[in-house]
Amino acid sequence: MFPAEADYDYIVVGGGTAGCPLAATLSVSHRVLLLERGGAPQEFPSLASQDGFLQTLVDTDSSDSPAQTFVSQEGVPNARGRVLGGSSTINAGFYSRAHPGFFSASGISWDMALVNDSFDWVERSWQSAVRDGLLEANVTPYNGFSVHHLPGTKIGASTFDSSGRRHSAADLLNFASADNIRVALRASVDRILLRRRRSQSMLAIGVVYSDRYGRHHHAMTRPGGEVIISAGTLGSPQLLLLSGIGPRPYLSSWGIPVAVHNPNVGQFLYDNPRNGISIVPPTPLDHSLIQVVGIPSDGLIEKVPGPSSFGYLRLASLNVRDTPLVRFNYFSNPDDLTRCVAGLRRAAQVIESRSMNEFRLPEWWAAGGGPREFRYVGAPLPANRSNYAAMADFCRQNVATIWHYHGGCLVGKVVDAELRVMGVGSLRVVDGSIFSVSPGTNPQATLMMMGRSVSDLFIYSLI
Ligand SMILES: Cc1cc2nc3c(=O)[nH]c(=O)nc-3n(C[C@H](O)[C@H](O)[C@H](O)COP(=O)(O)OP(=O)(O)OC[C@H]3O[C@@H](n4cnc5c(N)ncnc54)[C@H](O)[C@@H]3O)c2cc1C
């Protein structure tokens, strides 16, 4: 049982992809409380294997389900993790380190030796467990198996091991010091407790959280301690707003007392649009999640990099359990449309390459004995690929998500370069909400690395 109030060096809000390695690392020499609103992965068998991936995204009826689904204001279905390990416990498992350009664009002064050590630390905890078409379409060179972000085609690493068993950020808690860490599950943090200092500036001193029975608890930091929010791209800005840190007029419209006016909380919210082409194979294939990725120099198949378009998040209610209302404004910046069209043209080259012939319908299926064709799920690509307007329209009409949404608490706008919330002492944000660009082909590796490395980079010893 947890004491109703206790003094911790660090309170980490959100046991997700960044939060678990962060809490584990801090606990080696400090007293840490990790508060996660979801349950343990072991309670949900579908999470354990690759085969359960889609089922997890469908079984979302219960308020306790590990995937909390939401639909953006544009009507695009999406999901977020609500379980220990966060979205790394429900995701597709593709694992890839960030591209070098990410580090200079992130606004953080990384120590690259520490970055590489931290990636190694993460990868040590589990074994990193369609290439021809991409090569024919000139997405070269072939780089074999790699965890690095390399131009060309590669077989990526996966957080599913060779027996198909999932590993997630929750596994990184095995590196924690059991004597120093307390992990509370189904503990939803309702707000950050703030105190006004004599200098009139605000200081985070603890949190209010509620358990599965709706009982409220306080947890306090000891003097010199910190509250670190790792509640994810939707959860972190939401919690700041509910705690009175955000745009003054907006907070007042909800009747939330304003602690710190910051117009940027919940703004600059990005999602990488996905525009896949899906075909039905003539014979059933083994089920597999994404394993092969092509990184051409002029655009990425499926995932529009960046993106440059952004939207915002608004509270849906004053209840932290309700996902905020989210608008990503896909393709509002014409650069994203240009990249999408370039990526789809490349995808068309792949699909029309010789290696894909076996996926065309057999001749006897093709109407009137014509050429062998593909059977598409959803809309086929426009026949005239050089018609930019038609291709752009396809991008807009068929946009989906690759679930790499980020932003809402950007560096330089909500947090400083050491991830401290501007205008509030002893409060940081460490998760995907601080990014203005999604790192590499897939973000989870970088988020785990960040959880590991920030304590060495910015958080100083209390002792
Ligand atoms: C379906 C899906 C598939 C994906 N596939 C891949 C992939 O193959 N490869 C890849 O690299 N990335 C993938 N991603 C993206 C990647 O998983 C996320 O970008 C990353 O996990 C986000 O990490 P985070 O630490 O920012 O947030 P999260 O991991 O989401 O952690 C946030 C945590 O905070 C908790 N929380 C939120 N609010 C509160 C609160 N008020 N109180 C207490 N706890 C709270 C949440 O329950 C959650 O556990 C996928 C994502 C999804 C959803």
Short mmCIF file of C-alpha atoms and ligand atoms in Angstrom, two decimals:
data_model
loop_
_atom_site.label_atom_id
_atom_site.label_comp_id
_atom_site.label_asym_id
_atom_site.label_seq_id
_atom_site.Cartn_x
_atom_site.Cartn_y
_atom_site.Cartn_z
CA MET A 1 0.00 0.00 0.00
CA PHE A 2 1.15 3.54 -0.71
CA PRO A 3 1.22 6.12 2.03
CA ALA A 4 -1.37 8.81 1.25
CA GLU A 5 1.39 11.41 1.15
CA ALA A 6 5.09 10.84 0.99
CA ASP A 7 8.11 12.84 -0.02
CA TYR A 8 9.85 11.78 -3.21
CA ASP A 9 12.86 13.18 -4.99
CA TYR A 10 11.07 12.73 -8.28
CA ILE A 11 7.47 12.10 -9.21
CA VAL A 12 7.18 10.86 -12.80
CA VAL A 13 3.69 11.19 -14.30
CA GLY A 14 3.08 8.55 -16.97
CA GLY A 15 4.76 5.14 -17.09
CA GLY A 16 5.13 5.23 -20.85
CA THR A 17 7.85 4.98 -23.48
CA ALA A 18 9.93 7.84 -22.04
CA GLY A 19 8.61 7.67 -18.46
CA CYS A 20 9.71 4.08 -17.68
CA PRO A 21 13.40 4.45 -18.61
CA LEU A 22 13.45 7.86 -16.93
CA ALA A 23 12.02 6.55 -13.65
CA ALA A 24 14.30 3.48 -13.74
CA THR A 25 17.39 5.65 -14.25
CA LEU A 26 16.50 8.19 -11.56
CA SER A 27 15.72 5.44 -9.06
CA VAL A 28 19.31 4.23 -9.03
CA SER A 29 20.21 7.05 -6.67
CA HIS A 30 16.93 8.79 -5.80
CA ARG A 31 13.50 8.08 -4.37
CA VAL A 32 11.03 7.93 -7.25
CA LEU A 33 7.26 7.61 -7.59
CA LEU A 34 5.99 6.54 -11.02
CA LEU A 35 2.27 7.11 -11.58
CA GLU A 36 0.62 5.33 -14.52
CA ARG A 37 -3.10 5.61 -15.32
CA GLY A 38 -3.25 2.17 -16.98
CA GLY A 39 -2.75 -1.41 -15.78
CA ALA A 40 0.11 -3.89 -16.20
CA PRO A 41 0.78 -5.37 -19.68
CA GLN A 42 0.48 -8.93 -18.27
CA GLU A 43 -3.22 -8.32 -17.60
CA PHE A 44 -3.92 -8.05 -21.34
CA PRO A 45 -2.80 -11.20 -23.22
CA SER A 46 -3.30 -9.66 -26.68
CA LEU A 47 -0.44 -7.24 -25.99
CA ALA A 48 2.11 -10.01 -25.66
CA SER A 49 2.33 -11.00 -29.31
CA GLN A 50 2.48 -9.55 -32.77
CA ASP A 51 -0.77 -11.32 -33.64
CA GLY A 52 -2.62 -9.32 -31.02
CA PHE A 53 -1.66 -5.92 -32.46
CA LEU A 54 -4.85 -5.26 -34.43
CA GLN A 55 -7.07 -6.89 -31.79
CA THR A 56 -5.74 -4.46 -29.18
CA LEU A 57 -6.74 -1.53 -31.36
CA VAL A 58 -10.24 -2.97 -31.79
CA ASP A 59 -10.94 -4.09 -28.20
CA THR A 60 -11.39 -0.63 -26.78
CA ASP A 61 -14.86 -0.81 -25.24
CA SER A 62 -13.74 -0.80 -21.64
CA SER A 63 -12.50 2.33 -19.85
CA ASP A 64 -9.59 0.12 -18.75
CA SER A 65 -8.49 -1.12 -22.19
CA PRO A 66 -4.77 -0.64 -22.89
CA ALA A 67 -5.45 1.27 -26.13
CA GLN A 68 -7.56 4.39 -25.78
CA THR A 69 -8.90 5.24 -29.22
CA PHE A 70 -9.85 8.72 -30.40
CA VAL A 71 -10.85 10.36 -33.65
CA SER A 72 -9.19 13.62 -34.65
CA GLN A 73 -11.40 16.53 -35.69
CA GLU A 74 -10.56 15.65 -39.32
CA GLY A 75 -12.23 12.25 -38.77
CA VAL A 76 -9.01 10.20 -38.71
CA PRO A 77 -9.15 7.29 -36.19
CA ASN A 78 -6.13 7.16 -33.88
CA ALA A 79 -4.99 5.57 -30.60
CA ARG A 80 -2.89 6.17 -27.49
CA GLY A 81 -1.44 3.80 -24.91
CA ARG A 82 -3.07 3.44 -21.48
CA VAL A 83 -0.93 0.79 -19.84
CA LEU A 84 2.50 0.46 -18.25
CA GLY A 85 5.01 0.98 -21.07
CA GLY A 86 2.57 3.41 -22.69
CA SER A 87 2.25 3.36 -26.46
CA SER A 88 5.35 1.11 -26.72
CA THR A 89 3.15 -1.62 -25.21
CA ILE A 90 0.45 -1.33 -27.90
CA ASN A 91 2.49 -0.33 -30.93
CA ALA A 92 3.66 -2.13 -34.07
CA GLY A 93 7.13 -2.74 -32.64
CA PHE A 94 9.26 -1.19 -35.37
CA TYR A 95 12.47 0.06 -33.80
CA SER A 96 14.78 2.57 -35.45
CA ARG A 97 17.19 5.14 -34.05
CA ALA A 98 16.70 8.81 -35.00
CA HIS A 99 18.38 10.26 -38.08
CA PRO A 100 21.37 12.55 -37.33
CA GLY A 101 19.48 15.67 -38.52
CA PHE A 102 16.92 15.17 -35.76
CA PHE A 103 19.40 16.01 -33.04
CA SER A 104 20.27 19.42 -34.43
CA ALA A 105 16.59 20.20 -35.17
CA SER A 106 15.31 19.24 -31.71
CA GLY A 107 16.41 22.39 -29.83
CA ILE A 108 18.18 20.27 -27.17
CA SER A 109 21.95 20.24 -26.65
CA TRP A 110 22.49 16.49 -26.85
CA ASP A 111 25.70 14.83 -25.76
CA MET A 112 26.10 12.34 -28.63
CA ALA A 113 28.27 9.94 -26.61
CA LEU A 114 25.53 9.81 -23.98
CA VAL A 115 22.90 9.42 -26.72
CA ASN A 116 24.69 6.37 -28.14
CA ASP A 117 25.26 4.89 -24.67
CA SER A 118 21.59 5.35 -23.91
CA PHE A 119 20.48 3.67 -27.15
CA ASP A 120 22.82 0.77 -26.27
CA TRP A 121 21.32 0.61 -22.77
CA VAL A 122 17.79 0.38 -24.18
CA GLU A 123 18.75 -2.22 -26.78
CA ARG A 124 20.55 -4.37 -24.26
CA SER A 125 17.23 -5.06 -22.54
CA TRP A 126 15.81 -7.10 -25.43
CA GLN A 127 17.04 -8.83 -28.53
CA SER A 128 16.31 -6.83 -31.59
CA ALA A 129 14.74 -9.40 -33.35
CA VAL A 130 10.00 -6.89 -49.02
CA ARG A 131 13.08 -5.46 -49.83
CA ASP A 132 13.29 -6.37 -53.60
CA GLY A 133 10.50 -4.11 -54.80
CA LEU A 134 12.04 -1.14 -53.04
CA LEU A 135 15.41 -1.85 -54.60
CA GLU A 136 13.93 -2.03 -58.07
CA ALA A 137 12.35 1.37 -57.43
CA ASN A 138 15.84 2.70 -56.75
CA VAL A 139 15.54 3.05 -52.98
CA THR A 140 19.14 1.98 -52.61
CA PRO A 141 21.55 0.97 -51.17
CA TYR A 142 20.29 -2.13 -49.37
CA ASN A 143 21.49 -1.84 -45.82
CA GLY A 144 20.49 -5.22 -44.44
CA PHE A 145 19.37 -5.35 -40.82
CA SER A 146 19.92 -2.09 -38.98
CA VAL A 147 18.66 -0.12 -36.02
CA HIS A 148 20.11 3.04 -37.61
CA HIS A 149 18.24 5.50 -39.82
CA LEU A 150 19.98 4.90 -43.16
CA PRO A 151 19.02 6.17 -46.59
CA GLY A 152 18.14 3.13 -48.71
CA THR A 153 16.25 -0.04 -47.85
CA LYS A 154 16.65 -1.93 -44.62
CA ILE A 155 15.09 -4.66 -42.55
CA GLY A 156 14.35 -2.85 -39.32
CA ALA A 157 14.69 -4.05 -35.79
CA SER A 158 11.60 -4.95 -33.85
CA THR A 159 10.64 -4.94 -30.21
CA PHE A 160 9.00 -8.34 -30.87
CA ASP A 161 11.63 -10.99 -30.29
CA SER A 162 12.29 -14.04 -32.48
CA SER A 163 9.48 -15.95 -30.75
CA GLY A 164 7.07 -13.06 -31.48
CA ARG A 165 6.94 -11.87 -27.87
CA ARG A 166 6.66 -8.13 -27.28
CA HIS A 167 9.19 -6.14 -25.29
CA SER A 168 8.31 -2.60 -24.29
CA ALA A 169 9.51 0.32 -22.24
CA ALA A 170 7.97 -1.43 -19.23
CA ASP A 171 10.85 -3.96 -19.43
CA LEU A 172 13.27 -1.11 -18.75
CA LEU A 173 11.89 -0.93 -15.21
CA ASN A 174 13.92 -4.10 -14.61
CA PHE A 175 16.90 -1.74 -14.41
CA ALA A 176 15.30 0.25 -11.58
CA SER A 177 16.42 0.05 -7.99
CA ALA A 178 13.59 -1.82 -6.28
CA ASP A 179 14.35 -0.12 -2.96
CA ASN A 180 13.96 3.37 -4.37
CA ILE A 181 11.03 3.15 -6.77
CA ARG A 182 7.29 2.91 -6.19
CA VAL A 183 5.10 2.24 -9.24
CA ALA A 184 1.39 2.98 -8.88
CA LEU A 185 -0.88 1.54 -11.58
CA ARG A 186 -4.34 2.86 -12.44
CA ALA A 187 -3.22 6.11 -10.84
CA SER A 188 -4.44 9.03 -12.96
CA VAL A 189 -2.83 12.33 -12.16
CA ASP A 190 -5.58 14.96 -12.07
CA ARG A 191 -3.35 17.98 -11.63
CA ILE A 192 0.06 19.26 -10.61
CA LEU A 193 0.22 20.98 -7.24
CA LEU A 194 1.82 24.40 -7.55
CA ARG A 195 2.94 26.90 -4.92
CA ARG A 196 3.61 30.61 -5.48
CA ARG A 197 7.08 31.57 -4.26
CA ARG A 198 7.91 34.85 -2.55
CA SER A 199 9.33 35.98 -5.87
CA GLN A 200 5.81 35.36 -7.25
CA SER A 201 7.06 32.63 -9.59
CA MET A 202 5.43 29.20 -9.41
CA LEU A 203 6.95 25.98 -8.08
CA ALA A 204 5.72 22.40 -8.58
CA ILE A 205 5.53 20.63 -5.22
CA GLY A 206 3.55 17.48 -5.94
CA VAL A 207 0.52 16.00 -7.66
CA VAL A 208 -3.07 14.99 -6.95
CA TYR A 209 -3.95 11.61 -8.39
CA SER A 210 -6.93 9.30 -8.22
CA ASP A 211 -6.95 5.54 -8.00
CA ARG A 212 -9.24 3.03 -9.74
CA TYR A 213 -11.95 3.60 -7.12
CA GLY A 214 -11.88 7.36 -7.69
CA ARG A 215 -10.21 8.05 -4.35
CA HIS A 216 -7.93 11.07 -4.42
CA HIS A 217 -4.35 11.04 -3.13
CA HIS A 218 -1.59 13.58 -2.79
CA ALA A 219 2.05 12.83 -3.48
CA MET A 220 4.64 15.45 -2.63
CA THR A 221 8.22 16.09 -3.66
CA ARG A 222 10.78 16.95 -1.06
CA PRO A 223 12.53 20.35 -1.28
CA GLY A 224 14.78 20.34 -4.34
CA GLY A 225 12.77 17.54 -5.94
CA GLU A 226 10.91 17.66 -9.24
CA VAL A 227 7.69 16.61 -10.90
CA ILE A 228 8.38 15.24 -14.39
CA ILE A 229 5.47 14.88 -16.80
CA SER A 230 5.85 12.00 -19.28
CA ALA A 231 2.17 11.62 -20.09
CA GLY A 232 2.66 11.67 -23.87
CA THR A 233 1.72 14.07 -26.66
CA LEU A 234 -1.90 14.32 -25.62
CA GLY A 235 -1.54 13.71 -21.89
CA SER A 236 1.20 16.23 -21.07
CA PRO A 237 -0.35 19.40 -22.52
CA GLN A 238 -3.71 18.26 -21.16
CA LEU A 239 -2.29 18.00 -17.64
CA LEU A 240 -0.60 21.40 -17.89
CA LEU A 241 -3.90 22.97 -18.95
CA LEU A 242 -5.82 21.25 -16.15
CA SER A 243 -3.17 22.55 -13.71
CA GLY A 244 -3.62 26.16 -14.82
CA ILE A 245 -0.63 26.42 -17.17
CA GLY A 246 -1.78 27.62 -20.58
CA PRO A 247 -3.51 30.45 -22.45
CA ARG A 248 -5.17 32.71 -19.86
CA PRO A 249 -8.45 33.43 -21.72
CA TYR A 250 -8.86 29.78 -22.63
CA LEU A 251 -8.27 28.54 -19.06
CA SER A 252 -10.64 31.17 -17.72
CA SER A 253 -13.33 30.01 -20.14
CA TRP A 254 -13.18 26.63 -18.37
CA GLY A 255 -13.07 28.23 -14.92
CA ILE A 256 -9.52 26.93 -14.31
CA PRO A 257 -7.50 29.29 -12.06
CA VAL A 258 -4.54 30.57 -14.09
CA ALA A 259 -1.14 29.81 -12.57
CA VAL A 260 1.04 30.67 -15.57
CA HIS A 261 -0.11 32.27 -18.82
CA ASN A 262 1.46 30.50 -21.81
CA PRO A 263 -0.41 30.69 -25.13
CA ASN A 264 1.60 27.80 -26.62
CA VAL A 265 0.45 24.94 -24.38
CA GLY A 266 -1.45 22.47 -26.58
CA GLN A 267 -0.45 24.32 -29.76
CA PHE A 268 1.89 23.04 -32.52
CA LEU A 269 0.48 19.53 -32.56
CA TYR A 270 1.75 17.41 -35.46
CA ASP A 271 0.83 14.06 -36.98
CA ASN A 272 2.68 12.42 -39.86
CA PRO A 273 0.05 11.60 -42.44
CA ARG A 274 0.08 8.05 -43.83
CA ASN A 275 -1.12 7.40 -47.32
CA GLY A 276 -0.74 3.71 -47.97
CA ILE A 277 -1.88 1.67 -50.89
CA SER A 278 -3.39 -1.64 -49.78
CA ILE A 279 -3.80 -4.63 -52.04
CA VAL A 280 -5.37 -8.04 -51.47
CA PRO A 281 -2.87 -10.82 -52.27
CA PRO A 282 -4.21 -13.64 -54.46
CA THR A 283 -3.12 -16.20 -51.82
CA PRO A 284 -3.12 -15.64 -48.04
CA LEU A 285 0.14 -14.38 -46.54
CA ASP A 286 1.54 -14.90 -43.06
CA HIS A 287 0.53 -12.04 -40.82
CA SER A 288 3.40 -9.64 -40.25
CA LEU A 289 3.77 -6.06 -39.07
CA ILE A 290 6.00 -3.58 -40.89
CA GLN A 291 9.50 -5.00 -41.19
CA VAL A 292 10.88 -3.36 -44.27
CA VAL A 293 11.25 0.31 -44.76
CA GLY A 294 12.39 2.46 -47.65
CA ILE A 295 13.97 5.85 -47.00
CA PRO A 296 14.38 7.57 -50.35
CA SER A 297 16.05 10.95 -50.50
CA ASP A 298 12.97 12.81 -51.80
CA GLY A 299 10.20 11.44 -49.60
CA LEU A 300 9.18 8.59 -47.51
CA ILE A 301 6.83 5.89 -48.62
CA GLU A 302 3.74 5.97 -46.42
CA LYS A 303 4.94 8.46 -43.76
CA VAL A 304 5.21 12.11 -44.77
CA PRO A 305 8.30 13.29 -42.88
CA GLY A 306 8.19 16.42 -40.76
CA PRO A 307 5.36 17.26 -41.21
CA SER A 308 5.17 21.05 -41.62
CA SER A 309 1.42 21.24 -40.99
CA PHE A 310 0.31 21.48 -37.39
CA GLY A 311 -2.83 21.87 -35.33
CA TYR A 312 -3.78 22.06 -31.69
CA LEU A 313 -5.40 20.33 -28.76
CA ARG A 314 -8.37 21.48 -26.66
CA LEU A 315 -9.83 20.05 -23.46
CA ALA A 316 -12.88 17.85 -24.01
CA SER A 317 -13.81 18.16 -20.33
CA LEU A 318 -12.22 18.81 -16.95
CA ASN A 319 -11.77 15.05 -16.46
CA VAL A 320 -8.19 13.98 -17.16
CA ARG A 321 -9.47 10.55 -18.27
CA ASP A 322 -11.17 12.06 -21.34
CA THR A 323 -8.91 12.37 -24.39
CA PRO A 324 -8.66 16.00 -25.45
CA LEU A 325 -10.10 17.18 -28.77
CA VAL A 326 -7.34 17.10 -31.35
CA ARG A 327 -6.91 18.75 -34.76
CA PHE A 328 -3.78 18.06 -36.81
CA ASN A 329 -4.64 20.15 -39.92
CA TYR A 330 -3.14 17.52 -42.25
CA PHE A 331 -1.72 19.01 -45.48
CA SER A 332 -2.54 22.61 -44.51
CA ASN A 333 1.08 23.34 -45.49
CA PRO A 334 1.54 22.71 -49.25
CA ASP A 335 5.04 21.23 -48.62
CA ASP A 336 3.41 18.19 -47.01
CA LEU A 337 1.24 17.68 -50.06
CA THR A 338 4.29 17.83 -52.33
CA ARG A 339 6.03 15.21 -50.18
CA CYS A 340 2.95 13.00 -50.14
CA VAL A 341 2.62 13.10 -53.93
CA ALA A 342 6.34 12.29 -54.34
CA GLY A 343 6.01 9.39 -51.86
CA LEU A 344 2.95 7.99 -53.62
CA ARG A 345 4.64 8.17 -57.01
CA ARG A 346 7.48 6.18 -55.51
CA ALA A 347 5.00 3.70 -53.99
CA ALA A 348 3.45 3.32 -57.43
CA GLN A 349 6.88 2.46 -58.86
CA VAL A 350 7.30 -0.19 -56.15
CA ILE A 351 3.91 -1.70 -56.76
CA GLU A 352 4.50 -1.86 -60.50
CA SER A 353 7.94 -3.44 -60.16
CA ARG A 354 8.52 -7.03 -61.31
CA SER A 355 8.86 -8.30 -57.74
CA MET A 356 5.24 -7.43 -57.06
CA ASN A 357 3.92 -9.52 -59.99
CA GLU A 358 3.08 -12.40 -57.70
CA PHE A 359 0.62 -10.13 -55.91
CA ARG A 360 -1.33 -9.41 -59.09
CA LEU A 361 -4.54 -11.35 -59.65
CA PRO A 362 -4.12 -14.51 -61.75
CA GLU A 363 -4.93 -14.02 -65.46
CA TRP A 364 -8.13 -16.05 -65.21
CA TRP A 365 -9.46 -13.51 -62.66
CA ALA A 366 -8.71 -10.47 -64.74
CA ALA A 367 -11.84 -9.20 -66.45
CA GLY A 368 -12.03 -10.02 -70.17
CA GLY A 369 -8.71 -11.83 -70.06
CA GLY A 370 -6.92 -8.45 -69.84
CA PRO A 371 -3.58 -7.81 -68.10
CA ARG A 372 -3.08 -9.07 -64.56
CA GLU A 373 -4.06 -6.36 -62.10
CA PHE A 374 -4.03 -5.71 -58.37
CA ARG A 375 -7.12 -5.88 -56.22
CA TYR A 376 -7.07 -2.73 -54.07
CA VAL A 377 -8.56 -2.23 -50.64
CA GLY A 378 -10.03 1.26 -50.64
CA ALA A 379 -9.34 3.71 -53.40
CA PRO A 380 -6.76 2.81 -56.06
CA LEU A 381 -4.18 5.44 -56.99
CA PRO A 382 -5.23 7.83 -59.77
CA ALA A 383 -4.42 6.26 -63.14
CA ASN A 384 -2.52 9.36 -64.27
CA ARG A 385 0.29 9.63 -61.71
CA SER A 386 1.66 12.78 -63.35
CA ASN A 387 -1.57 14.68 -62.59
CA TYR A 388 -0.50 16.54 -59.44
CA ALA A 389 -4.00 17.78 -58.57
CA ALA A 390 -5.45 14.26 -58.73
CA MET A 391 -2.58 12.83 -56.67
CA ALA A 392 -2.90 15.65 -54.10
CA ASP A 393 -6.60 14.98 -53.87
CA PHE A 394 -5.87 11.29 -53.23
CA CYS A 395 -3.56 12.34 -50.36
CA ARG A 396 -6.26 14.49 -48.76
CA GLN A 397 -9.12 12.03 -49.21
CA ASN A 398 -7.25 8.94 -48.00
CA VAL A 399 -5.21 10.30 -45.13
CA ALA A 400 -4.67 7.98 -42.17
CA THR A 401 -2.23 8.11 -39.28
CA ILE A 402 0.97 6.21 -38.62
CA TRP A 403 0.45 7.10 -34.91
CA HIS A 404 3.61 9.20 -34.65
CA TYR A 405 1.81 12.33 -33.46
CA HIS A 406 4.00 14.71 -31.45
CA GLY A 407 4.19 18.28 -30.12
CA GLY A 408 1.92 20.28 -27.81
CA CYS A 409 4.72 21.24 -25.35
CA LEU A 410 7.45 22.31 -27.77
CA VAL A 411 11.00 23.18 -26.78
CA GLY A 412 11.32 26.98 -26.85
CA LYS A 413 7.57 27.49 -26.55
CA VAL A 414 6.43 25.53 -23.48
CA VAL A 415 9.66 24.04 -22.15
CA ASP A 416 13.19 25.40 -22.30
CA ALA A 417 16.19 23.61 -23.81
CA GLU A 418 16.53 21.60 -20.57
CA LEU A 419 12.87 20.60 -20.77
CA ARG A 420 11.83 22.78 -17.78
CA VAL A 421 8.31 24.17 -18.04
CA MET A 422 8.73 27.89 -18.61
CA GLY A 423 7.65 29.99 -15.65
CA VAL A 424 7.41 27.07 -13.20
CA GLY A 425 10.23 25.73 -11.04
CA SER A 426 10.81 22.00 -10.49
CA LEU A 427 8.57 20.91 -13.36
CA ARG A 428 9.73 19.26 -16.63
CA VAL A 429 8.17 17.49 -19.59
CA VAL A 430 9.99 14.48 -21.04
CA ASP A 431 8.13 12.71 -23.88
CA GLY A 432 7.03 13.12 -27.50
CA SER A 433 5.14 16.34 -26.75
CA ILE A 434 8.38 18.34 -26.80
CA PHE A 435 9.26 17.40 -30.43
CA SER A 436 8.53 19.57 -33.45
CA VAL A 437 9.83 16.79 -35.72
CA SER A 438 9.25 13.07 -35.41
CA PRO A 439 12.62 11.34 -34.99
CA GLY A 440 13.57 8.95 -37.80
CA THR A 441 11.26 6.45 -39.43
CA ASN A 442 9.88 5.51 -36.00
CA PRO A 443 10.01 7.47 -32.74
CA GLN A 444 9.94 4.93 -29.91
CA ALA A 445 13.70 4.23 -29.88
CA THR A 446 14.47 7.95 -29.48
CA LEU A 447 11.86 8.38 -26.76
CA MET A 448 13.34 5.53 -24.72
CA MET A 449 16.84 6.90 -25.31
CA MET A 450 15.64 10.32 -24.16
CA GLY A 451 14.10 8.88 -20.99
CA ARG A 452 17.43 7.28 -20.23
CA SER A 453 19.69 10.21 -21.08
CA VAL A 454 17.90 13.30 -19.74
CA SER A 455 18.70 12.60 -16.13
CA ASP A 456 22.43 12.67 -16.95
CA LEU A 457 22.02 15.64 -19.26
CA PHE A 458 19.89 17.98 -17.17
CA ILE A 459 18.75 16.60 -13.86
CA TYR A 460 21.33 17.13 -11.19
CA SER A 461 21.97 14.97 -8.18
CA LEU A 462 20.00 15.93 -5.12
CA ILE A 463 22.58 14.47 -2.80
C1 LIG B 1 -0.95 1.89 -32.59
C2 LIG B 1 0.43 2.49 -32.57
C3 LIG B 1 1.45 1.94 -33.34
C4 LIG B 1 2.74 2.51 -33.33
N1 LIG B 1 3.76 1.87 -33.98
C5 LIG B 1 5.04 2.29 -33.75
C6 LIG B 1 6.16 1.53 -34.19
O1 LIG B 1 6.03 0.46 -34.78
N2 LIG B 1 7.41 2.01 -33.93
C7 LIG B 1 7.61 3.20 -33.26
O2 LIG B 1 8.77 3.60 -33.07
N3 LIG B 1 6.57 3.94 -32.83
C8 LIG B 1 5.29 3.50 -33.03
N4 LIG B 1 4.25 4.20 -32.52
C9 LIG B 1 4.51 5.51 -31.88
C10 LIG B 1 5.19 5.36 -30.51
O3 LIG B 1 4.72 4.20 -29.85
C11 LIG B 1 4.89 6.63 -29.69
O4 LIG B 1 5.32 7.76 -30.42
C12 LIG B 1 5.62 6.61 -28.35
O5 LIG B 1 5.41 5.39 -27.71
C13 LIG B 1 5.14 7.77 -27.48
O6 LIG B 1 5.90 7.76 -26.29
P1 LIG B 1 5.60 8.82 -25.12
O7 LIG B 1 6.51 8.51 -24.01
O8 LIG B 1 5.59 10.20 -25.69
O9 LIG B 1 4.08 8.53 -24.71
P2 LIG B 1 3.40 7.16 -24.24
O10 LIG B 1 4.27 6.01 -24.47
O11 LIG B 1 2.04 7.14 -24.84
O12 LIG B 1 3.31 7.33 -22.66
C14 LIG B 1 2.42 8.17 -22.02
C15 LIG B 1 1.96 7.44 -20.75
O13 LIG B 1 1.37 8.36 -19.87
C16 LIG B 1 0.20 7.78 -19.30
N5 LIG B 1 -0.64 8.91 -18.88
C17 LIG B 1 -1.23 9.85 -19.68
N6 LIG B 1 -1.88 10.75 -18.92
C18 LIG B 1 -1.69 10.37 -17.62
C19 LIG B 1 -2.14 10.92 -16.37
N7 LIG B 1 -2.89 12.04 -16.29
N8 LIG B 1 -1.80 10.26 -15.23
C20 LIG B 1 -1.02 9.12 -15.27
N9 LIG B 1 -0.59 8.58 -16.43
C21 LIG B 1 -0.92 9.21 -17.59
C22 LIG B 1 -0.37 6.93 -20.42
O14 LIG B 1 -1.26 5.93 -19.95
C23 LIG B 1 0.91 6.36 -21.04
O15 LIG B 1 1.30 5.15 -20.43
C24 LIG B 1 2.97 3.68 -32.54
C25 LIG B 1 1.96 4.23 -31.76
C26 LIG B 1 0.69 3.64 -31.75
C27 LIG B 1 -0.39 4.26 -30.89
#
